[in-house]
Coordinates of N, CA, C and O in Angstrom, one line a residue:
X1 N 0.8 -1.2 0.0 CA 0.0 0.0 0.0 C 0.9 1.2 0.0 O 2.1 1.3 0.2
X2 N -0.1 2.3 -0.2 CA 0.8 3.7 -0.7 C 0.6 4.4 1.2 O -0.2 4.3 2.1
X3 N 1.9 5.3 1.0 CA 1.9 5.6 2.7 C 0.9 7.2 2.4 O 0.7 7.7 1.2
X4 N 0.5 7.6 3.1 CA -0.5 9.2 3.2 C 0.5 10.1 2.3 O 0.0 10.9 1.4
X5 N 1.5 9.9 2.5 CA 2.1 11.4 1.2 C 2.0 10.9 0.1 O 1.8 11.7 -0.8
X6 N 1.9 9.4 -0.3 CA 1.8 9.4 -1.8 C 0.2 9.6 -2.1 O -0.2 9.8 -3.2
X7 N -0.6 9.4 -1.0 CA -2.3 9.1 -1.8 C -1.9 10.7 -1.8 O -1.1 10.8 -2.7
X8 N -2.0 11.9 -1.3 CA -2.4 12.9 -0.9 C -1.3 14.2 -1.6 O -0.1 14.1 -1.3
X9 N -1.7 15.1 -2.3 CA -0.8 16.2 -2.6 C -0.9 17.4 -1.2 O -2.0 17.7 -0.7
X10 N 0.0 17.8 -1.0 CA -0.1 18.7 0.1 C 0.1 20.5 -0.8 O 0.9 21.1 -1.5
X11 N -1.6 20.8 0.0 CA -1.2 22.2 -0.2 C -1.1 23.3 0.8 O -1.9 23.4 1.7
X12 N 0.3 24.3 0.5 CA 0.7 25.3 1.5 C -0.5 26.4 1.0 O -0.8 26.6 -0.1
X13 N -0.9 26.9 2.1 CA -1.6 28.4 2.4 C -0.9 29.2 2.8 O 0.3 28.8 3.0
X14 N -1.0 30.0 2.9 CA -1.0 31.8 3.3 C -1.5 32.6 3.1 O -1.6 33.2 2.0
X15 N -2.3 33.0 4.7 CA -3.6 34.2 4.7 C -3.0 35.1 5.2 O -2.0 34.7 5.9
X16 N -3.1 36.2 5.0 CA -2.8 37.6 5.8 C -4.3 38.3 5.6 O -4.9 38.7 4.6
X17 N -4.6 38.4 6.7 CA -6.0 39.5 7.3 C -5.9 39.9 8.2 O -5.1 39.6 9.1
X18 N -7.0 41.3 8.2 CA -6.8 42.6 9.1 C -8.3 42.4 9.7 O -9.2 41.9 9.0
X19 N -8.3 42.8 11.1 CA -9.9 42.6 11.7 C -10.0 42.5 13.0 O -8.9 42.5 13.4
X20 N -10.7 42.5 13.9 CA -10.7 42.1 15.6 C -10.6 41.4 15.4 O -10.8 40.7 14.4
X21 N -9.9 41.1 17.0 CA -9.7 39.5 17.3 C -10.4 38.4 17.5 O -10.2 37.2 17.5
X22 N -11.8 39.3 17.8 CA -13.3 38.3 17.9 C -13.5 37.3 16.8 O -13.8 36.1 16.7
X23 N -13.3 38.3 15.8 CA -13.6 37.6 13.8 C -13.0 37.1 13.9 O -13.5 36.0 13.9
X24 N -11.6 36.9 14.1 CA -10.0 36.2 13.5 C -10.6 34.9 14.5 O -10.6 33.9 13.9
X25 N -10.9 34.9 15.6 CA -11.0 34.2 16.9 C -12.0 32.5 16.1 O -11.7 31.3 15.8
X26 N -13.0 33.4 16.0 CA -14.5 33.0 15.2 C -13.4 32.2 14.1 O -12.9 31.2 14.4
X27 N -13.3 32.8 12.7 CA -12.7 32.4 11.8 C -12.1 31.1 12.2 O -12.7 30.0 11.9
X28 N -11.1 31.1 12.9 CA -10.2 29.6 13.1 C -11.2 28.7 13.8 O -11.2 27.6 13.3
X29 N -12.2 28.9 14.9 CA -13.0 27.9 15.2 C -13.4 27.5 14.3 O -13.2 26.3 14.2
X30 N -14.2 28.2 13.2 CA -15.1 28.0 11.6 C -14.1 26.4 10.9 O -14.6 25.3 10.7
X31 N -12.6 26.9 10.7 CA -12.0 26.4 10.3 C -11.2 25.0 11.1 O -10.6 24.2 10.4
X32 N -11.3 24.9 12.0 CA -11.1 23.8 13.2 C -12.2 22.9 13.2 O -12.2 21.8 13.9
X33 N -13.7 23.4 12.3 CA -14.9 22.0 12.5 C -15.0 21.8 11.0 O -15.7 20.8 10.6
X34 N -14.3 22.6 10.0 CA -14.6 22.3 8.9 C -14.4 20.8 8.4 O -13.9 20.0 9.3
X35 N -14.6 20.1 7.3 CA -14.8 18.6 7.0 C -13.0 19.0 6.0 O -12.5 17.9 6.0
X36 N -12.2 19.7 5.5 CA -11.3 19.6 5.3 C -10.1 19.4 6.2 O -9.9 20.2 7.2
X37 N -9.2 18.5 5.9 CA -8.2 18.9 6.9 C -7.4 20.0 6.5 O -7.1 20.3 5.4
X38 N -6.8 20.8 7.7 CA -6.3 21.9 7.4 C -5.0 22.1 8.5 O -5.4 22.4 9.6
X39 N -3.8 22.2 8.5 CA -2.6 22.5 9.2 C -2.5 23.3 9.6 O -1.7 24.0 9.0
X40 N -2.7 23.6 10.4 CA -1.8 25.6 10.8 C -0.6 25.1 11.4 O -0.3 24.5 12.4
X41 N 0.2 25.9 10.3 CA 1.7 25.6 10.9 C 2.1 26.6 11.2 O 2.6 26.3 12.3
X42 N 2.3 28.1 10.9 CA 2.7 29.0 11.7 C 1.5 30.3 12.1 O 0.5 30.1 11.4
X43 N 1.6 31.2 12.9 CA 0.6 32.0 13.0 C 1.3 33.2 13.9 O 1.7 33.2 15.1
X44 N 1.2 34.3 13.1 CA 1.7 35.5 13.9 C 0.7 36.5 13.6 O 0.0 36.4 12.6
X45 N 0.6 37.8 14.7 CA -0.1 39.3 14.5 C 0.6 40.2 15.0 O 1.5 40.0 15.8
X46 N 0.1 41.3 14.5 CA 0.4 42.7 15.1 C -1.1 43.8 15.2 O -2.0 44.1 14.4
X47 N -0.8 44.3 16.4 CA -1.6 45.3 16.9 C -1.0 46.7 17.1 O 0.2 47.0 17.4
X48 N -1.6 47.4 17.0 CA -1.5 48.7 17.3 C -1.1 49.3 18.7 O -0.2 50.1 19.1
X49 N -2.3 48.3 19.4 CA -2.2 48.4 20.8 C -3.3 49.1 21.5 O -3.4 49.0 22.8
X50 N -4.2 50.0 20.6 CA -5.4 50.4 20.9 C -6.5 49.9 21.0 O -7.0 49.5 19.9
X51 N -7.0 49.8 21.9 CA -8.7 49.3 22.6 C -9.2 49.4 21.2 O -8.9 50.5 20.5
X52 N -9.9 48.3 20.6 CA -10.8 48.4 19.0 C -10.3 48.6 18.0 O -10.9 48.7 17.0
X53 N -8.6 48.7 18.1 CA -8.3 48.9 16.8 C -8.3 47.2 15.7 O -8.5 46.1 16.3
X54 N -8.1 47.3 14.6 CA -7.9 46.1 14.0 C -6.8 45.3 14.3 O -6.0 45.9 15.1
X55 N -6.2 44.1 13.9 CA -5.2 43.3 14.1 C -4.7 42.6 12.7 O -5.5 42.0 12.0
X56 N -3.5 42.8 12.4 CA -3.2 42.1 11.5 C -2.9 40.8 11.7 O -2.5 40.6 12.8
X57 N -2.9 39.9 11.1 CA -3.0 38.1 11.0 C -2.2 37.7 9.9 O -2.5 38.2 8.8
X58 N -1.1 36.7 9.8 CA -1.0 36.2 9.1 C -0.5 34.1 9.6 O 0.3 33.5 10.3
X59 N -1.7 33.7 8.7 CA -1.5 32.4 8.9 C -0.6 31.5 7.5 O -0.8 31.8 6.4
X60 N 0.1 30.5 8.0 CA 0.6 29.4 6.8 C 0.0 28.2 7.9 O 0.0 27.8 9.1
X61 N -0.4 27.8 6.5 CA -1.3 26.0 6.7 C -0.9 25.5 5.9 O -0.3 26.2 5.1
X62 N -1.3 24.2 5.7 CA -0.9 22.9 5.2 C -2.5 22.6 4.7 O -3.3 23.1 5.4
X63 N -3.1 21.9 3.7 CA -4.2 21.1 3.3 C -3.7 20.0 2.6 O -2.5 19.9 2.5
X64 N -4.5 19.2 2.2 CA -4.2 17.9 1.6 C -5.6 17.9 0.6 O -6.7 18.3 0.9
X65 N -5.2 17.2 -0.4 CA -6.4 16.6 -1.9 C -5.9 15.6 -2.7 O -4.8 15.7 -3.1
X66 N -6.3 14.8 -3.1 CA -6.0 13.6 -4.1 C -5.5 13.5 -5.0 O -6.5 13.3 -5.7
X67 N -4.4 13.6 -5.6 CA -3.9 13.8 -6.5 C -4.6 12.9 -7.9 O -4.2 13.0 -9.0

């Protein structure tokens, strides 16, 4: 039998979004029940530092599909 890297092509993401942290919060839960599998392999932000301002995000993930 074939091992998971050969059935499966792996694809890299990278998101960069701007928003509260509530949305961004939300979002990854969204993406944590979704029926795809999905990696998050790295995840950084930056803030301003101000009560309400937005936050920048940037995520790299991993997915998988059948070649």
């Amino acid at each position: 039998t074939r091992s998971a890297t050969e059935r499966y092509a792996e694809i890299q993401l990278k998101l960069v979004v701007s928003g509260p942290y509530e949305r961004f919060r939300s979002f990854l839960q969204n993406l944590e029940k979704s029926l795809r599998i999905v990696d998050v392999t790295s995840l950084s932000f930056t803030s301003s530092g101000q009560a309400g301002s937005s936050v920048d995000f940037t995520i790299e993930a991993k997915s998988y599909q059948q070649p």
